[in-house]
């Protein structure tokens, strides 16, 4: 067991849902978060552009001496190239959630909500069908959700209405589970629950990726959650909603300072 420094990368603030799980489940590691807020959203950009942004962010995090990187963004995870040696372990969020979905798909029907890029790239479709080609997959791109979360409209009638519009058609196929294929979406868990009811299994990429990281970098458990370390936070531009979202995720914690970096 050894403490390491893990870089956590997202296009913006959504990856903080992954950082939260990492801090709770693997609290003895050090964490450096990078949000590419200057170029958010990734979810509507082309794979080539996202690949370029991801490469730059990996270079930045490596300059901070991280031992591994969690790509806490589905849109960016969709363009990780398995045949490239990035020089350190890179954990994407797609395969871990796909695995949980396959394990729980008793009627072989999986529903996914995600950004446009993730849907268009068919990242989950490929990952799930590699494990079980018989599973039918129903995807819905939800381009309005990331801006709603970044604006802090989490508990809001407008958000409820939009979620209903996106998710209700998926429910008609009676899926076994719903994958939240974007790291912003766990912040909408309560309103999503209102639409899908209490029975449906909701799989969040924030939770699924932890197992992969833990397997490679196990740490002892921390008995006292108060000892959770403060992560170092970098953004590529000012983010007015950072404080708000950080407080939503970590109500007990002091909001860390954000350092703006300029490697673009
Ligand atoms: N959080 C990112 C994801 O998981 C999406 C945000 C964006 O579109 O930039 O896909």
CSV table of C-alpha atoms and ligand atoms in Angstrom, one decimal:
chain,number,residue,atom,x,y,z
A,1,UNK,CA,0.0,0.0,0.0
A,2,UNK,CA,1.4,3.3,-1.1
A,3,UNK,CA,0.1,6.8,-1.3
A,4,UNK,CA,0.3,8.3,-4.8
A,5,UNK,CA,-0.8,11.5,-6.5
A,6,UNK,CA,-3.7,11.1,-8.8
A,7,UNK,CA,-4.6,13.7,-11.4
A,8,UNK,CA,-8.4,14.1,-12.1
A,9,UNK,CA,-9.3,15.7,-15.3
A,10,UNK,CA,-12.6,17.0,-16.6
A,11,UNK,CA,-13.8,19.6,-19.1
A,12,UNK,CA,-15.3,21.6,-16.2
A,13,UNK,CA,-16.9,20.9,-12.8
A,14,UNK,CA,-18.6,17.6,-13.4
A,15,UNK,CA,-15.5,15.7,-12.6
A,16,UNK,CA,-15.8,16.9,-9.1
A,17,UNK,CA,-18.4,14.1,-8.6
A,18,UNK,CA,-15.6,11.7,-9.4
A,19,UNK,CA,-13.1,13.5,-7.2
A,20,UNK,CA,-15.7,13.2,-4.4
A,21,UNK,CA,-15.9,9.4,-4.7
A,22,UNK,CA,-12.1,9.2,-4.9
A,23,UNK,CA,-11.7,11.3,-1.7
A,24,UNK,CA,-14.3,9.2,0.1
A,25,UNK,CA,-13.1,5.8,-1.0
A,26,UNK,CA,-9.4,6.3,-1.4
A,27,UNK,CA,-8.7,9.2,0.9
A,28,UNK,CA,-5.0,8.7,1.5
A,29,UNK,CA,-3.9,9.6,-2.0
A,30,UNK,CA,-3.2,13.1,-3.0
A,31,UNK,CA,-5.4,14.6,-5.7
A,32,UNK,CA,-4.8,17.3,-8.3
A,33,UNK,CA,-7.9,18.3,-10.2
A,34,UNK,CA,-7.9,20.1,-13.6
A,35,UNK,CA,-11.0,21.5,-15.1
A,36,UNK,CA,-10.7,22.8,-18.6
A,37,UNK,CA,-13.3,25.5,-18.0
A,38,UNK,CA,-12.0,27.7,-20.8
A,39,UNK,CA,-13.0,25.2,-23.4
A,40,UNK,CA,-16.1,23.6,-21.8
A,41,UNK,CA,-18.3,22.0,-23.1
A,42,UNK,CA,-16.5,19.1,-24.6
A,43,UNK,CA,-19.7,17.2,-25.2
A,44,UNK,CA,-20.6,19.0,-28.4
A,45,UNK,CA,-17.0,19.0,-29.8
A,46,UNK,CA,-15.5,16.7,-32.4
A,47,UNK,CA,-13.4,13.7,-31.3
A,48,UNK,CA,-10.3,15.2,-32.9
A,49,UNK,CA,-10.6,18.4,-31.0
A,50,UNK,CA,-11.2,16.7,-27.7
A,51,UNK,CA,-8.2,14.4,-28.3
A,52,UNK,CA,-6.1,17.5,-28.7
A,53,UNK,CA,-7.4,19.1,-25.5
A,54,UNK,CA,-7.0,15.8,-23.6
A,55,UNK,CA,-3.3,15.5,-24.7
A,56,UNK,CA,-2.6,19.0,-23.5
A,57,UNK,CA,-4.2,18.4,-20.2
A,58,UNK,CA,-2.3,15.1,-19.7
A,59,UNK,CA,1.0,17.0,-20.4
A,60,UNK,CA,0.0,19.6,-17.8
A,61,UNK,CA,-0.9,17.0,-15.1
A,62,UNK,CA,2.3,15.1,-15.8
A,63,UNK,CA,4.2,18.4,-15.2
A,64,UNK,CA,2.7,18.3,-11.7
A,65,UNK,CA,4.2,14.8,-11.2
A,66,UNK,CA,1.0,12.8,-10.9
A,67,UNK,CA,1.4,9.0,-10.9
A,68,UNK,CA,-1.8,8.3,-12.7
A,69,UNK,CA,-4.7,10.2,-14.3
A,70,UNK,CA,-8.4,9.6,-14.0
A,71,UNK,CA,-10.2,11.1,-17.0
A,72,UNK,CA,-13.3,12.1,-15.1
A,73,UNK,CA,-15.2,13.1,-18.3
A,74,UNK,CA,-17.0,10.7,-20.5
A,75,UNK,CA,-16.6,12.8,-23.6
A,76,UNK,CA,-12.8,12.8,-23.1
A,77,UNK,CA,-12.8,9.1,-22.0
A,78,UNK,CA,-14.4,8.3,-25.4
A,79,UNK,CA,-11.2,9.5,-27.2
A,80,UNK,CA,-8.6,7.8,-25.0
A,81,UNK,CA,-6.5,5.6,-27.4
A,82,UNK,CA,-5.7,2.3,-25.9
A,83,UNK,CA,-2.8,1.8,-28.4
A,84,UNK,CA,-1.0,4.9,-27.2
A,85,UNK,CA,1.5,4.8,-24.3
A,86,UNK,CA,0.8,8.0,-22.4
A,87,UNK,CA,3.7,7.2,-20.0
A,88,UNK,CA,1.5,6.7,-16.9
A,89,UNK,CA,-1.8,4.8,-16.2
A,90,UNK,CA,-4.9,6.5,-17.5
A,91,UNK,CA,-8.3,5.5,-16.2
A,92,UNK,CA,-11.3,6.3,-18.3
A,93,UNK,CA,-14.9,6.2,-17.0
A,94,UNK,CA,-16.6,4.3,-19.8
A,95,UNK,CA,-15.5,0.7,-19.4
A,96,UNK,CA,-16.1,0.5,-15.6
A,97,UNK,CA,-19.7,1.6,-16.0
A,98,UNK,CA,-20.3,-0.6,-19.0
A,99,UNK,CA,-19.1,-3.6,-16.9
A,100,UNK,CA,-21.5,-2.8,-14.1
A,101,UNK,CA,-24.4,-2.4,-16.6
A,102,UNK,CA,-23.6,-5.8,-18.2
A,103,UNK,CA,-23.5,-7.5,-14.8
A,104,UNK,CA,-26.9,-6.1,-14.0
A,105,UNK,CA,-28.7,-6.4,-17.3
A,106,UNK,CA,-30.9,-9.4,-16.7
A,107,UNK,CA,-33.3,-8.6,-19.6
A,108,UNK,CA,-30.4,-7.4,-21.8
A,109,UNK,CA,-31.7,-3.8,-22.1
A,110,UNK,CA,-29.5,-0.9,-21.1
A,111,UNK,CA,-30.4,2.8,-21.2
A,112,UNK,CA,-27.8,5.6,-21.4
A,113,UNK,CA,-28.0,9.4,-21.1
A,114,UNK,CA,-24.9,11.2,-22.2
A,115,UNK,CA,-23.5,14.2,-24.1
A,116,UNK,CA,-23.7,14.3,-27.9
A,117,UNK,CA,-20.1,13.3,-28.4
A,118,UNK,CA,-20.3,10.3,-26.1
A,119,UNK,CA,-23.5,9.1,-27.8
A,120,UNK,CA,-22.2,9.7,-31.3
A,121,UNK,CA,-18.9,8.0,-30.6
A,122,UNK,CA,-21.0,5.0,-29.4
A,123,UNK,CA,-18.4,4.5,-26.7
A,124,UNK,CA,-20.8,2.7,-24.3
A,125,UNK,CA,-22.3,0.7,-27.1
A,126,UNK,CA,-18.9,-0.6,-28.1
A,127,UNK,CA,-17.8,-1.2,-24.5
A,128,UNK,CA,-21.0,-3.1,-23.6
A,129,UNK,CA,-21.3,-5.1,-26.7
A,130,UNK,CA,-17.7,-6.3,-26.3
A,131,UNK,CA,-18.8,-7.9,-23.1
A,132,UNK,CA,-22.2,-9.1,-24.3
A,133,UNK,CA,-23.2,-8.5,-27.9
A,134,UNK,CA,-26.8,-9.5,-27.2
A,135,UNK,CA,-27.6,-6.5,-25.1
A,136,UNK,CA,-29.8,-3.8,-26.7
A,137,UNK,CA,-28.7,-0.3,-25.9
A,138,UNK,CA,-30.9,2.8,-25.9
A,139,UNK,CA,-29.0,6.1,-25.9
A,140,UNK,CA,-30.3,9.6,-25.4
A,141,UNK,CA,-28.0,12.7,-25.9
A,142,UNK,CA,-28.9,15.3,-23.4
A,143,UNK,CA,-27.1,18.5,-24.5
A,144,UNK,CA,-29.0,20.8,-22.2
A,145,UNK,CA,-28.0,19.1,-18.9
A,146,UNK,CA,-24.4,20.2,-18.6
A,147,UNK,CA,-25.2,23.9,-18.9
A,148,UNK,CA,-28.0,23.5,-16.3
A,149,UNK,CA,-25.6,21.9,-13.8
A,150,UNK,CA,-22.8,24.4,-14.5
A,151,UNK,CA,-25.4,27.1,-13.9
A,152,UNK,CA,-26.4,25.5,-10.6
A,153,UNK,CA,-30.0,24.8,-11.6
A,154,UNK,CA,-30.0,21.5,-9.9
A,155,UNK,CA,-33.2,21.7,-7.9
A,156,UNK,CA,-35.3,23.5,-10.4
A,157,UNK,CA,-38.6,22.9,-12.2
A,158,UNK,CA,-37.0,23.6,-15.6
A,159,UNK,CA,-34.4,20.9,-15.0
A,160,UNK,CA,-37.2,18.5,-14.0
A,161,UNK,CA,-39.1,19.2,-17.1
A,162,UNK,CA,-36.0,18.7,-19.4
A,163,UNK,CA,-35.1,15.5,-17.6
A,164,UNK,CA,-38.6,14.2,-18.1
A,165,UNK,CA,-38.4,15.0,-21.8
A,166,UNK,CA,-35.1,13.2,-22.2
A,167,UNK,CA,-35.6,10.2,-20.0
A,168,UNK,CA,-39.2,9.3,-20.3
A,169,UNK,CA,-38.9,7.8,-23.9
A,170,UNK,CA,-36.0,5.6,-22.6
A,171,UNK,CA,-38.3,4.2,-19.8
A,172,UNK,CA,-40.7,2.9,-22.4
A,173,UNK,CA,-38.3,0.1,-23.4
A,174,UNK,CA,-38.2,-1.0,-19.7
A,175,UNK,CA,-34.4,-1.0,-19.3
A,176,UNK,CA,-32.6,-2.9,-16.6
A,177,UNK,CA,-30.5,0.1,-15.7
A,178,UNK,CA,-29.7,3.7,-16.6
A,179,UNK,CA,-26.1,4.7,-17.1
A,180,UNK,CA,-25.3,8.3,-16.3
A,181,UNK,CA,-22.8,8.7,-19.1
A,182,UNK,CA,-21.6,12.1,-18.1
A,183,UNK,CA,-19.8,13.1,-14.9
A,184,UNK,CA,-22.1,16.1,-14.4
A,185,UNK,CA,-25.2,14.0,-14.1
A,186,UNK,CA,-24.6,12.6,-10.6
A,187,UNK,CA,-25.3,16.1,-9.4
A,188,UNK,CA,-28.8,15.6,-10.9
A,189,UNK,CA,-29.4,12.3,-9.1
A,190,UNK,CA,-32.4,13.5,-7.1
A,191,UNK,CA,-34.3,15.0,-10.0
A,192,UNK,CA,-33.4,12.0,-12.1
A,193,UNK,CA,-34.8,9.7,-9.4
A,194,UNK,CA,-38.0,11.6,-9.5
A,195,UNK,CA,-38.4,10.7,-13.2
A,196,UNK,CA,-37.3,7.1,-13.1
A,197,UNK,CA,-38.7,6.1,-9.7
A,198,UNK,CA,-37.0,4.2,-6.9
A,199,UNK,CA,-36.6,0.8,-8.6
A,200,UNK,CA,-34.4,1.4,-11.6
A,201,UNK,CA,-30.7,0.8,-11.1
A,202,UNK,CA,-28.8,4.0,-11.8
A,203,UNK,CA,-25.1,3.6,-12.7
A,204,UNK,CA,-22.8,6.5,-12.2
A,205,UNK,CA,-19.4,6.7,-13.8
A,206,UNK,CA,-18.2,8.5,-10.7
A,207,UNK,CA,-18.7,5.4,-8.6
A,208,UNK,CA,-17.7,2.8,-11.2
A,209,UNK,CA,-14.2,4.0,-12.0
A,210,UNK,CA,-13.1,3.9,-8.3
A,211,UNK,CA,-12.8,0.1,-8.4
A,212,UNK,CA,-10.3,0.3,-11.3
A,213,UNK,CA,-8.2,2.9,-9.5
A,214,UNK,CA,-8.3,1.0,-6.2
A,215,UNK,CA,-7.2,-2.2,-7.9
A,216,UNK,CA,-4.0,-0.5,-9.1
A,217,UNK,CA,-3.5,1.9,-6.2
A,218,UNK,CA,-5.0,0.4,-3.0
A,219,UNK,CA,-4.8,2.5,0.2
A,220,UNK,CA,-5.8,1.7,3.8
A,221,UNK,CA,-9.3,2.9,4.7
A,222,UNK,CA,-9.6,6.1,6.7
A,223,UNK,CA,-11.8,5.8,9.8
A,224,UNK,CA,-12.2,9.5,10.3
A,225,UNK,CA,-13.6,11.2,7.2
A,226,UNK,CA,-12.6,14.6,8.7
A,227,UNK,CA,-9.0,13.8,7.7
A,228,UNK,CA,-9.8,13.9,4.0
A,229,UNK,CA,-7.1,16.0,2.4
A,230,UNK,CA,-7.8,19.1,0.5
A,231,UNK,CA,-7.3,18.6,-3.2
A,232,UNK,CA,-5.3,21.0,-5.3
A,233,UNK,CA,-7.6,22.6,-7.9
A,234,UNK,CA,-6.6,24.0,-11.3
A,235,UNK,CA,-8.9,25.5,-13.9
A,236,UNK,CA,-8.1,26.9,-17.3
A,237,UNK,CA,-10.5,29.9,-16.7
A,238,UNK,CA,-12.5,31.5,-14.0
A,239,UNK,CA,-15.5,29.3,-12.9
A,240,UNK,CA,-18.2,31.3,-11.2
A,241,UNK,CA,-20.0,28.2,-10.1
A,242,UNK,CA,-17.1,26.3,-8.6
A,243,UNK,CA,-17.8,27.4,-5.0
A,244,UNK,CA,-21.4,26.6,-5.3
A,245,UNK,CA,-20.9,23.1,-6.8
A,246,UNK,CA,-18.0,22.3,-4.4
A,247,UNK,CA,-20.3,23.2,-1.4
A,248,UNK,CA,-23.1,21.0,-2.8
A,249,UNK,CA,-20.7,18.0,-3.0
A,250,UNK,CA,-18.7,18.7,0.2
A,251,UNK,CA,-21.0,20.6,2.5
A,252,UNK,CA,-18.7,20.1,5.5
A,253,UNK,CA,-15.5,21.2,3.8
A,254,UNK,CA,-13.8,24.5,3.2
A,255,UNK,CA,-13.8,25.5,-0.4
A,256,UNK,CA,-10.2,25.2,-1.7
A,257,UNK,CA,-8.5,28.0,-3.7
A,258,UNK,CA,-8.5,27.6,-7.4
A,259,UNK,CA,-5.4,28.3,-9.4
A,260,UNK,CA,-6.0,29.5,-13.0
A,261,UNK,CA,-3.4,27.9,-15.4
A,262,UNK,CA,-2.6,29.0,-18.9
A,263,UNK,CA,-1.2,26.2,-21.0
A,264,UNK,CA,-3.7,26.6,-23.9
B,1,LIG,N1,-18.5,16.0,-17.8
B,1,LIG,C1,-18.4,15.7,-19.2
B,1,LIG,C2,-18.6,14.3,-19.5
B,1,LIG,O1,-18.5,13.5,-18.6
B,1,LIG,C3,-19.2,16.5,-20.0
B,1,LIG,C4,-19.1,18.0,-19.9
B,1,LIG,C5,-18.9,18.6,-21.2
B,1,LIG,O2,-19.7,18.5,-22.2
B,1,LIG,O3,-17.9,19.3,-21.3
B,1,LIG,O4,-18.9,13.9,-20.6
